[in-house]
Amino acid sequence: MSEERSLNFIEEIIEEDIKNGKHGGRVHTRFPPEPNGYLHIGHAKSICLNFGLAQKYNGQTNLRFDDTNPEKEETEYVDSIKEDVKWLGFEWQNELYASDYFEQLYGFAVKLINKGKAYVDESTPDEIAGQKGTPTEAGTPSPWRDRPVEENLRLFAEMREGKYQDGEKVLRAKIDLASPNMHLRDPIMYRIRHAEHHRTGDAWCIYPMYDFAHGQSDSIEGITHSVCTLEFIPHRALYDWFIEELEIFPSKQYEFARLNMTYTLMSKRRLLQLVNEGFVNGWDDPRMPTISALRRRGYTAASIRDFCDRIGVAKRENVIDVSLLEFCIREDLNKTAWRRMAVLDPVKLVITNYPEGQEEVFHGENNPEAEDGEGSREIPFSRELWIEREDFMENPSKKYFRLGPGLMVRLKHAYIIKCDGFIKDEQGNVTEVHCSYIPESKSGDDVSGIKVKGTIHWVSVPHAVTAEIRLYDRLFRIEDPGADGLDFREYINPESLQIIPEAYMEPDMVNAEFGKGFQFIRKGYFTLDKESEPGKLVINRTVTLRDNWAKEARKG
RNA sequence: UGCCCGAUAGUAUAAAGGUAGUACGACAGAUUUUGGUUCUGUUUGUCCAGGUUCGAAUCCUGGUCGGGCAACCA
């Protein structure tokens, strides 16, 4: 509250509630995923919001799995969700499951039946849909709507006992068939599903619907602020109705706009499709917007939290530009990643006046952004080096600050060199660049007086370590692949994954550890992939560096 | 054509009747042994029409546009 930063609308509500002494000033939120898929960056927004609110107002947050649909939910998803929330840096107060409340929920249903507010309906799904009417016409009552309480009680108990088949009967709330809010036209509370539940096994064959589970779970847990997304706005009236009829703790629901991001899909259903139909290699394929994919790709938890902080919380539909996410990870990694040199598309450079067989070792600080540089590593140097093919041009333009006939550059951490010539093969490809070095220009001890505009990275040929490097680009070619009326599968970016089987890196990379971010100088941020092994390194590019030269080059 | 949400630079998000601000992006320049980082500067906005008021992004009325709602999903 002491922060100068303005409050989002939910914080305003909470501060008002605290001021009024509501719930004794207590703030208790919850993050309620359904364990039917992996969490994505949109969930991260919700996680940061819910846990962040509790942190800010000295409250607590429950992790509650909304597991009321046995046919879609699996323990694998529960485990991944817990891992992701933890990794993001949040600790939940209680690990809970809506299925923990099945007995209690059953009791709530019985209470409503006794009040004459719920009835067992034997209509078919189609009949029930018909009975709901349309947005402009009132619904019509089911023939079973006015069954006596005793009969409802008996039938509902029989439903639980397993006396009926799936779909044979449902329990419906008796509310208002003429309500302009479709959700109030006698919504279904319970359905029959003879299915194995990931936690309760076959203990139940009736399962509560979302609307008869979520709000009640909030209430049971004493949730003070139940934050969900916009599409649940019409459910709020139902949420309140059940709580009021049941006379239980009055949790309140508040809705914010979910996150959408350019060039990405953000629905579990579609992400599942990408996985099942083989467009990506699993939920944690680094091109996916899932938390596990971002983590594997090299995104840090801090950068994702920062992103969620920057996008704000409001009720307006929004589409965030992915470039903001990229900004966040670059900003974080720039401060923490250790610098290394790697050549992704190599061409050989020979220093003609450097004695054959001679070697020397240079030192490069690990992190120039840190005050002490975080130590340094040794970088061997020799007569033959790998440099980036794009760092040499036979006919360079005036603004090109790299190598070309007669041009000079500095080799990072080493000497200034001058290009004297090059060799081409029959196809006209440059196969070797010849340079001479200036001995007086040694890095850190430069008395040559020469100033050069460009500095390039390099790797000593005899000392190079190889790795498979995977470069990722956006998965889709268009900004809104999820738009109505188009099949997102037709807009997959064929270049979203580019594999470099053998890139050359400076030898210190054999010491790289999992989870550590590296900046390959002038190339981008990289990290070890989970498939990496000591003898066979596999490296993911997290994100490129900002590239003003590319912009310049595009302009022509 | 029922009900419900929403509308501020390119994208987000502030301003609670009193100077329309911030971030990202874009553009220009400085610094730089990463064409990175950092720093400086510039650019672009209140959906429309009425009304209330000394004064409206904000309040009122009417429109327009966008989104949502009629799963035994959540």
GROMACS .gro file of N, CA, C and O (backbone and C1' of nucleotides) in nm, chain B residues 8-31:
model
  168
  564U        P    1  -0.912   0.146  -2.563
  564U      O5'    2  -0.884   0.292  -2.506
  564U      C5'    3  -0.921   0.406  -2.582
  564U      C4'    4  -0.831   0.521  -2.550
  564U      C3'    5  -0.683   0.494  -2.571
  564U      O3'    6  -0.646   0.514  -2.707
  564U      C1'    7  -0.712   0.593  -2.360
  565A        P    8  -0.564   0.407  -2.784
  565A      O5'    9  -0.415   0.463  -2.795
  565A      C5'   10  -0.321   0.399  -2.878
  565A      C4'   11  -0.247   0.503  -2.956
  565A      C3'   12  -0.123   0.446  -3.025
  565A      O3'   13  -0.109   0.503  -3.155
  565A      C1'   14  -0.061   0.620  -2.877
  566G        P   15  -0.193   0.437  -3.276
  566G      O5'   16  -0.121   0.297  -3.287
  566G      C5'   17  -0.156   0.209  -3.395
  566G      C4'   18  -0.081   0.081  -3.377
  566G      C3'   19  -0.108   0.009  -3.246
  566G      O3'   20  -0.218  -0.079  -3.258
  566G      C1'   21   0.127   0.033  -3.276
  567U        P   22  -0.311  -0.109  -3.129
  567U      O5'   23  -0.214  -0.191  -3.035
  567U      C5'   24  -0.167  -0.320  -3.072
  567U      C4'   25  -0.094  -0.381  -2.956
  567U      C3'   26  -0.166  -0.368  -2.823
  567U      O3'   27  -0.259  -0.474  -2.809
  567U      C1'   28   0.059  -0.301  -2.796
  568A        P   29  -0.380  -0.462  -2.704
  568A      O5'   30  -0.300  -0.479  -2.567
  568A      C5'   31  -0.347  -0.417  -2.451
  568A      C4'   32  -0.238  -0.428  -2.347
  568A      C3'   33  -0.270  -0.353  -2.217
  568A      O3'   34  -0.346  -0.436  -2.132
  568A      C1'   35  -0.055  -0.292  -2.291
  569U        P   36  -0.476  -0.375  -2.059
  569U      O5'   37  -0.412  -0.271  -1.956
  569U      C5'   38  -0.325  -0.318  -1.854
  569U      C4'   39  -0.250  -0.202  -1.794
  569U      C3'   40  -0.337  -0.090  -1.736
  569U      O3'   41  -0.382  -0.124  -1.606
  569U      C1'   42  -0.161   0.002  -1.864
  570A        P   43  -0.490  -0.033  -1.535
  570A      O5'   44  -0.401   0.096  -1.505
  570A      C5'   45  -0.463   0.213  -1.463
  570A      C4'   46  -0.355   0.312  -1.423
  570A      C3'   47  -0.413   0.446  -1.382
  570A      O3'   48  -0.451   0.444  -1.245
  570A      C1'   49  -0.235   0.478  -1.535
  571A        P   50  -0.596   0.492  -1.203
  571A      O5'   51  -0.581   0.649  -1.226
  571A      C5'   52  -0.470   0.718  -1.169
  571A      C4'   53  -0.467   0.856  -1.227
  571A      C3'   54  -0.602   0.925  -1.230
  571A      O3'   55  -0.619   0.992  -1.106
  571A      C1'   56  -0.495   0.943  -1.443
  572A        P   57  -0.749   1.034  -1.036
  572A      O5'   58  -0.863   0.927  -1.074
  572A      C5'   59  -0.974   0.966  -1.151
  572A      C4'   60  -1.102   0.953  -1.071
  572A      C3'   61  -1.118   1.053  -0.957
  572A      O3'   62  -1.256   1.082  -0.945
  572A      C1'   63  -1.125   0.835  -0.871
  573G        P   64  -1.318   1.196  -0.893
  573G      O5'   65  -1.287   1.277  -1.023
  573G      C5'   66  -1.385   1.308  -1.118
  573G      C4'   67  -1.328   1.421  -1.197
  573G      C3'   68  -1.261   1.527  -1.109
  573G      O3'   69  -1.157   1.589  -1.183
  573G      C1'   70  -1.438   1.622  -1.229
  574G        P   71  -1.005   1.556  -1.141
  574G      O5'   72  -0.931   1.679  -1.209
  574G      C5'   73  -0.911   1.682  -1.350
  574G      C4'   74  -0.836   1.808  -1.385
  574G      C3'   75  -0.708   1.829  -1.304
  574G      O3'   76  -0.612   1.893  -1.386
  574G      C1'   77  -0.861   2.005  -1.260
  575U        P   78  -0.500   1.799  -1.460
  575U      O5'   79  -0.409   1.910  -1.525
  575U      C5'   80  -0.462   1.997  -1.626
  575U      C4'   81  -0.356   2.013  -1.732
  575U      C3'   82  -0.314   1.881  -1.800
  575U      O3'   83  -0.286   1.905  -1.936
  575U      C1'   84  -0.128   1.972  -1.688
  576A        P   85  -0.375   1.836  -2.042
  576A      O5'   86  -0.357   1.681  -2.009
  576A      C5'   87  -0.240   1.616  -2.045
  576A      C4'   88  -0.240   1.478  -1.987
  576A      C3'   89  -0.135   1.387  -2.049
  576A      O3'   90  -0.014   1.398  -1.978
  576A      C1'   91  -0.346   1.280  -2.057
  577G        P   92   0.123   1.404  -2.062
  577G      O5'   93   0.211   1.288  -1.999
  577G      C5'   94   0.270   1.305  -1.874
  577G      C4'   95   0.266   1.177  -1.797
  577G      C3'   96   0.352   1.062  -1.848
  577G      O3'   97   0.489   1.081  -1.824
  577G      C1'   98   0.145   0.981  -1.773
  578U        P   99   0.599   1.003  -1.911
  578U      O5'  100   0.584   0.852  -1.864
  578U      C5'  101   0.619   0.816  -1.730
  578U      C4'  102   0.599   0.668  -1.710
  578U      C3'  103   0.662   0.578  -1.816
  578U      O3'  104   0.801   0.558  -1.792
  578U      C1'  105   0.442   0.505  -1.776
  579A        P  106   0.897   0.511  -1.912
  579A      O5'  107   0.853   0.359  -1.937
  579A      C5'  108   0.880   0.260  -1.839
  579A      C4'  109   0.823   0.128  -1.884
  579A      C3'  110   0.869   0.084  -2.023
  579A      O3'  111   0.994   0.021  -2.019
  579A      C1'  112   0.635   0.060  -2.007
  580C        P  113   1.092   0.030  -2.143
  580C      O5'  114   1.023  -0.063  -2.252
  580C      C5'  115   1.022  -0.204  -2.236
  580C      C4'  116   0.932  -0.268  -2.338
  580C      C3'  117   0.964  -0.235  -2.484
  580C      O3'  118   1.071  -0.312  -2.534
  580C      C1'  119   0.732  -0.216  -2.450
  581G        P  120   1.169  -0.246  -2.643
  581G      O5'  121   1.074  -0.221  -2.768
  581G      C5'  122   1.018  -0.330  -2.839
  581G      C4'  123   0.925  -0.279  -2.946
  581G      C3'  124   0.986  -0.184  -3.047
  581G      O3'  125   1.054  -0.255  -3.148
  581G      C1'  126   0.778  -0.098  -2.977
  582A        P  127   1.184  -0.193  -3.216
  582A      O5'  128   1.124  -0.065  -3.291
  582A      C5'  129   1.032  -0.083  -3.399
  582A      C4'  130   0.989   0.052  -3.451
  582A      C3'  131   1.102   0.149  -3.481
  582A      O3'  132   1.158   0.126  -3.608
  582A      C1'  133   0.935   0.260  -3.355
  583C        P  134   1.316   0.150  -3.631
  583C      O5'  135   1.328   0.309  -3.624
  583C      C5'  136   1.264   0.389  -3.723
  583C      C4'  137   1.277   0.534  -3.686
  583C      C3'  138   1.419   0.582  -3.655
  583C      O3'  139   1.494   0.608  -3.772
  583C      C1'  140   1.271   0.664  -3.491
  584A        P  141   1.655   0.591  -3.767
  584A      O5'  142   1.703   0.716  -3.681
  584A      C5'  143   1.693   0.847  -3.736
  584A      C4'  144   1.739   0.948  -3.634
  584A      C3'  145   1.878   0.926  -3.577
  584A      O3'  146   1.981   0.971  -3.662
  584A      C1'  147   1.727   0.978  -3.403
  585G        P  148   2.128   0.899  -3.652
  585G      O5'  149   2.189   0.948  -3.513
  585G      C5'  150   2.239   1.079  -3.501
  585G      C4'  151   2.260   1.114  -3.356
  585G      C3'  152   2.374   1.042  -3.283
  585G      O3'  153   2.501   1.095  -3.313
  585G      C1'  154   2.183   1.053  -3.143
  586A        P  155   2.635   1.005  -3.284
  586A      O5'  156   2.643   1.005  -3.125
  586A      C5'  157   2.685   1.123  -3.056
  586A      C4'  158   2.698   1.093  -2.909
  586A      C3'  159   2.793   0.978  -2.874
  586A      O3'  160   2.928   1.018  -2.870
  586A      C1'  161   2.591   0.952  -2.756
  587U        P  162   3.047   0.913  -2.899
  587U      O5'  163   3.035   0.812  -2.777
  587U      C5'  164   3.069   0.852  -2.644
  587U      C4'  165   3.043   0.739  -2.550
  587U      C3'  166   3.113   0.608  -2.585
  587U      O3'  167   3.248   0.606  -2.544
  587U      C1'  168   2.888   0.566  -2.527
   0.00000   0.00000   0.00000
